[in-house]
Amino acid sequence: HVIATYRGHEGAVQAVAWSPDSRYIASGGADQTVHVWRVESQKTASPKQTAFVYRQHTDSVWALAWSPDGQYIASASEDTTVHVWQAL
């Protein structure tokens, strides 16, 4: 039973991570972006409901992790980099 669906990537979604407070979900994809979504009770979220889109990688994003305090996200990419950036 699907609780929610988040759409907005232009390619495959390859990584997903919940924020420590469970208020956000980060998703990384083949489209070189990380979307940060507000967790809401709606069944389907549109790109307009994205809290933030990070676009600094030059290749697919394969892994994501939130800092324990929820302030930062680390994203790892096929471009051979790990970026640490402010979550919101």
Tab-separated table of N, CA and C in Angstrom:
chain	number	residue	atom	x	y	z
A	1	HIS	N	0.848	-1.175	0.000
A	1	HIS	CA	0.000	0.000	0.000
A	1	HIS	C	0.896	1.241	0.000
A	2	VAL	N	0.800	2.050	-1.051
A	2	VAL	CA	1.620	3.252	-1.198
A	2	VAL	C	1.030	4.378	-0.360
A	3	ILE	N	1.869	5.004	0.436
A	3	ILE	CA	1.428	6.114	1.282
A	3	ILE	C	1.581	7.445	0.564
A	4	ALA	N	2.675	7.623	-0.184
A	4	ALA	CA	2.912	8.879	-0.902
A	4	ALA	C	3.817	8.617	-2.095
A	5	THR	N	3.697	9.465	-3.108
A	5	THR	CA	4.553	9.401	-4.289
A	5	THR	C	5.090	10.793	-4.551
A	6	TYR	N	6.399	10.886	-4.757
A	6	TYR	CA	7.053	12.159	-5.042
A	6	TYR	C	7.638	12.094	-6.442
A	7	ARG	N	7.260	13.018	-7.306
A	7	ARG	CA	7.729	13.034	-8.687
A	7	ARG	C	8.419	14.352	-8.989
A	8	GLY	N	9.492	14.289	-9.774
A	8	GLY	CA	10.179	15.514	-10.131
A	8	GLY	C	11.518	15.275	-10.808
A	9	HIS	N	12.112	14.112	-10.584
A	9	HIS	CA	13.378	13.798	-11.248
A	9	HIS	C	13.140	13.544	-12.731
A	10	GLU	N	14.144	13.845	-13.537
A	10	GLU	CA	14.057	13.621	-14.979
A	10	GLU	C	14.771	12.337	-15.391
A	11	GLY	N	15.131	11.521	-14.438
A	11	GLY	CA	15.779	10.240	-14.682
A	11	GLY	C	15.536	9.343	-13.496
A	12	ALA	N	16.219	8.213	-13.473
A	12	ALA	CA	16.050	7.245	-12.392
A	12	ALA	C	16.421	7.844	-11.040
A	13	VAL	N	15.661	7.485	-10.017
A	13	VAL	CA	16.000	7.845	-8.636
A	13	VAL	C	16.928	6.750	-8.115
A	14	GLN	N	18.090	7.156	-7.586
A	14	GLN	CA	19.119	6.191	-7.210
A	14	GLN	C	19.462	6.191	-5.732
A	15	ALA	N	18.971	7.182	-4.993
A	15	ALA	CA	19.260	7.261	-3.559
A	15	ALA	C	18.132	8.012	-2.863
A	16	VAL	N	17.827	7.593	-1.648
A	16	VAL	CA	16.785	8.239	-0.849
A	16	VAL	C	17.243	8.250	0.607
A	17	ALA	N	16.974	9.354	1.314
A	17	ALA	CA	17.327	9.435	2.738
A	17	ALA	C	16.318	10.320	3.471
A	18	TRP	N	15.851	9.865	4.631
A	18	TRP	CA	14.964	10.643	5.496
A	18	TRP	C	15.787	11.600	6.346
A	19	SER	N	15.235	12.787	6.596
A	19	SER	CA	15.874	13.714	7.536
A	19	SER	C	15.731	13.152	8.948
A	20	PRO	N	16.610	13.543	9.866
A	20	PRO	CA	16.538	13.023	11.242
A	20	PRO	C	15.208	13.297	11.934
A	21	ASP	N	14.542	14.401	11.584
A	21	ASP	CA	13.256	14.726	12.216
A	21	ASP	C	12.063	14.169	11.436
A	22	SER	N	12.325	13.437	10.350
A	22	SER	CA	11.295	12.811	9.506
A	22	SER	C	10.373	13.811	8.813
A	23	ARG	N	10.776	15.067	8.719
A	23	ARG	CA	9.951	16.082	8.055
A	23	ARG	C	10.291	16.225	6.578
A	24	TYR	N	11.434	15.680	6.145
A	24	TYR	CA	11.884	15.800	4.762
A	24	TYR	C	12.432	14.472	4.250
A	25	ILE	N	12.374	14.311	2.939
A	25	ILE	CA	13.009	13.194	2.253
A	25	ILE	C	13.911	13.794	1.188
A	26	ALA	N	15.133	13.317	1.100
A	26	ALA	CA	16.034	13.726	0.024
A	26	ALA	C	16.132	12.568	-0.964
A	27	SER	N	16.089	12.899	-2.264
A	27	SER	CA	16.232	11.870	-3.295
A	27	SER	C	17.258	12.336	-4.310
A	28	GLY	N	18.164	11.433	-4.669
A	28	GLY	CA	19.203	11.736	-5.643
A	28	GLY	C	18.990	10.914	-6.891
A	29	GLY	N	19.343	11.482	-8.038
A	29	GLY	CA	19.035	10.771	-9.258
A	29	GLY	C	20.060	10.830	-10.362
A	30	ALA	N	19.731	10.103	-11.425
A	30	ALA	CA	20.549	10.065	-12.629
A	30	ALA	C	20.550	11.416	-13.335
A	31	ASP	N	19.606	12.288	-12.999
A	31	ASP	CA	19.537	13.620	-13.599
A	31	ASP	C	20.484	14.617	-12.935
A	32	GLN	N	21.383	14.128	-12.071
A	32	GLN	CA	22.433	14.920	-11.429
A	32	GLN	C	21.912	15.853	-10.343
A	33	THR	N	20.692	15.634	-9.884
A	33	THR	CA	20.101	16.520	-8.882
A	33	THR	C	19.763	15.772	-7.600
A	34	VAL	N	19.621	16.553	-6.530
A	34	VAL	CA	19.065	16.067	-5.272
A	34	VAL	C	17.829	16.911	-4.997
A	35	HIS	N	16.698	16.268	-4.823
A	35	HIS	CA	15.465	16.954	-4.444
A	35	HIS	C	15.245	16.750	-2.954
A	36	VAL	N	14.872	17.794	-2.267
A	36	VAL	CA	14.503	17.705	-0.858
A	36	VAL	C	13.008	17.981	-0.800
A	37	TRP	N	12.263	16.982	-0.346
A	37	TRP	CA	10.795	17.038	-0.333
A	37	TRP	C	10.272	17.233	1.076
A	38	ARG	N	9.220	18.044	1.208
A	38	ARG	CA	8.493	18.134	2.475
A	38	ARG	C	7.603	16.904	2.575
A	39	VAL	N	7.649	16.214	3.695
A	39	VAL	CA	6.774	15.061	3.890
A	39	VAL	C	5.399	15.597	4.266
A	40	GLU	N	4.434	15.277	3.442
A	40	GLU	CA	3.071	15.754	3.665
A	40	GLU	C	2.113	14.591	3.569
A	41	SER	N	0.894	14.809	3.930
A	41	SER	CA	-0.091	13.741	3.941
A	41	SER	C	-0.677	13.452	2.561
A	42	GLN	N	-0.304	14.240	1.552
A	42	GLN	CA	-0.855	14.025	0.222
A	42	GLN	C	-0.351	12.728	-0.385
A	43	LYS	N	-1.157	12.133	-1.231
A	43	LYS	CA	-0.770	10.890	-1.906
A	43	LYS	C	0.305	11.133	-2.956
A	44	THR	N	0.226	12.262	-3.670
A	44	THR	CA	1.191	12.551	-4.728
A	44	THR	C	1.699	13.975	-4.571
A	45	ALA	N	2.997	14.140	-4.635
A	45	ALA	CA	3.612	15.464	-4.552
A	45	ALA	C	4.141	15.840	-5.924
A	46	SER	N	3.951	17.063	-6.309
A	46	SER	CA	4.434	17.550	-7.593
A	46	SER	C	5.770	18.259	-7.386
A	47	PRO	N	6.471	18.577	-8.494
A	47	PRO	CA	7.733	19.322	-8.339
A	47	PRO	C	7.572	20.638	-7.580
A	48	LYS	N	6.374	21.217	-7.604
A	48	LYS	CA	6.135	22.465	-6.880
A	48	LYS	C	6.268	22.277	-5.370
A	49	GLN	N	6.135	21.045	-4.897
A	49	GLN	CA	6.216	20.775	-3.463
A	49	GLN	C	7.626	20.402	-3.024
A	50	THR	N	8.571	20.524	-3.936
A	50	THR	CA	9.971	20.306	-3.582
A	50	THR	C	10.431	21.490	-2.742
A	51	ALA	N	11.015	21.207	-1.586
A	51	ALA	CA	11.521	22.270	-0.726
A	51	ALA	C	12.767	22.899	-1.326
A	52	PHE	N	13.559	22.070	-2.035
A	52	PHE	CA	14.844	22.543	-2.541
A	52	PHE	C	15.348	21.558	-3.587
A	53	VAL	N	16.037	22.058	-4.602
A	53	VAL	CA	16.721	21.190	-5.564
A	53	VAL	C	18.183	21.616	-5.632
A	54	TYR	N	19.075	20.662	-5.369
A	54	TYR	CA	20.516	20.897	-5.423
A	54	TYR	C	21.010	20.433	-6.787
A	55	ARG	N	21.707	21.307	-7.519
A	55	ARG	CA	22.102	21.027	-8.902
A	55	ARG	C	23.604	21.174	-9.160
A	56	GLN	N	24.437	20.888	-8.199
A	56	GLN	CA	25.869	21.137	-8.358
A	56	GLN	C	26.690	19.932	-8.820
A	57	HIS	N	26.100	18.761	-8.893
A	57	HIS	CA	26.835	17.599	-9.398
A	57	HIS	C	26.815	17.596	-10.926
A	58	THR	N	27.818	16.949	-11.529
A	58	THR	CA	27.897	16.876	-12.990
A	58	THR	C	27.660	15.461	-13.507
A	59	ASP	N	27.224	14.555	-12.620
A	59	ASP	CA	26.880	13.194	-13.018
A	59	ASP	C	25.878	12.648	-12.002
A	60	SER	N	25.443	11.425	-12.185
A	60	SER	CA	24.415	10.801	-11.348
A	60	SER	C	24.759	10.849	-9.865
A	61	VAL	N	23.736	11.055	-9.042
A	61	VAL	CA	23.880	11.028	-7.584
A	61	VAL	C	23.515	9.628	-7.110
A	62	TRP	N	24.441	8.996	-6.384
A	62	TRP	CA	24.269	7.601	-5.977
A	62	TRP	C	24.028	7.398	-4.491
A	63	ALA	N	24.361	8.366	-3.661
A	63	ALA	CA	24.198	8.174	-2.219
A	63	ALA	C	23.927	9.503	-1.538
A	64	LEU	N	23.153	9.446	-0.451
A	64	LEU	CA	22.784	10.634	0.331
A	64	LEU	C	22.833	10.307	1.813
A	65	ALA	N	23.179	11.304	2.619
A	65	ALA	CA	23.113	11.156	4.074
A	65	ALA	C	22.891	12.525	4.701
A	66	TRP	N	22.004	12.576	5.688
A	66	TRP	CA	21.773	13.800	6.460
A	66	TRP	C	22.723	13.813	7.658
A	67	SER	N	23.150	14.998	8.068
A	67	SER	CA	23.894	15.120	9.316
A	67	SER	C	22.932	14.824	10.464
A	68	PRO	N	23.437	14.389	11.613
A	68	PRO	CA	22.560	14.058	12.739
A	68	PRO	C	21.658	15.215	13.187
A	69	ASP	N	22.117	16.455	13.005
A	69	ASP	CA	21.290	17.605	13.408
A	69	ASP	C	20.356	18.075	12.287
A	70	GLY	N	20.410	17.441	11.119
A	70	GLY	CA	19.524	17.789	10.011
A	70	GLY	C	19.898	19.050	9.261
A	71	GLN	N	21.039	19.643	9.567
A	71	GLN	CA	21.430	20.906	8.945
A	71	GLN	C	22.111	20.729	7.592
A	72	TYR	N	22.731	19.562	7.368
A	72	TYR	CA	23.517	19.343	6.157
A	72	TYR	C	23.148	18.028	5.489
A	73	ILE	N	23.395	17.967	4.194
A	73	ILE	CA	23.249	16.736	3.430
A	73	ILE	C	24.576	16.483	2.732
A	74	ALA	N	25.026	15.234	2.743
A	74	ALA	CA	26.181	14.819	1.952
A	74	ALA	C	25.636	14.036	0.765
A	75	SER	N	26.088	14.392	-0.430
A	75	SER	CA	25.651	13.694	-1.642
A	75	SER	C	26.882	13.192	-2.386
A	76	ALA	N	26.839	11.919	-2.789
A	76	ALA	CA	27.949	11.301	-3.506
A	76	ALA	C	27.525	11.036	-4.940
A	77	SER	N	28.430	11.336	-5.866
A	77	SER	CA	28.077	11.293	-7.275
A	77	SER	C	29.070	10.490	-8.098
A	78	GLU	N	28.591	10.044	-9.247
A	78	GLU	CA	29.430	9.393	-10.244
A	78	GLU	C	30.508	10.344	-10.755
A	79	ASP	N	30.355	11.643	-10.502
A	79	ASP	CA	31.372	12.621	-10.915
A	79	ASP	C	32.614	12.586	-10.013
A	80	THR	N	32.694	11.604	-9.149
A	80	THR	CA	33.809	11.329	-8.225
A	80	THR	C	33.905	12.321	-7.069
A	81	THR	N	32.811	13.008	-6.756
A	81	THR	CA	32.828	13.959	-5.648
A	81	THR	C	31.788	13.610	-4.601
A	82	VAL	N	32.054	14.064	-3.394
A	82	VAL	CA	31.069	14.090	-2.319
A	82	VAL	C	30.904	15.554	-1.964
A	83	HIS	N	29.688	16.049	-2.037
A	83	HIS	CA	29.403	17.434	-1.662
A	83	HIS	C	28.684	17.427	-0.315
A	84	VAL	N	29.063	18.318	0.558
A	84	VAL	CA	28.350	18.549	1.812
A	84	VAL	C	27.780	19.943	1.728
A	85	TRP	N	26.468	20.056	1.898
A	85	TRP	CA	25.806	21.333	1.686
A	85	TRP	C	24.675	21.523	2.691
A	86	GLN	N	24.307	22.803	2.855
A	86	GLN	CA	23.243	23.146	3.802
A	86	GLN	C	21.923	22.598	3.277
A	87	ALA	N	21.196	21.892	4.148
A	87	ALA	CA	19.998	21.167	3.720
A	87	ALA	C	18.884	22.080	3.227
A	88	LEU	N	18.612	23.165	3.925
A	88	LEU	CA	17.504	24.047	3.523
A	88	LEU	C	17.882	25.497	3.657
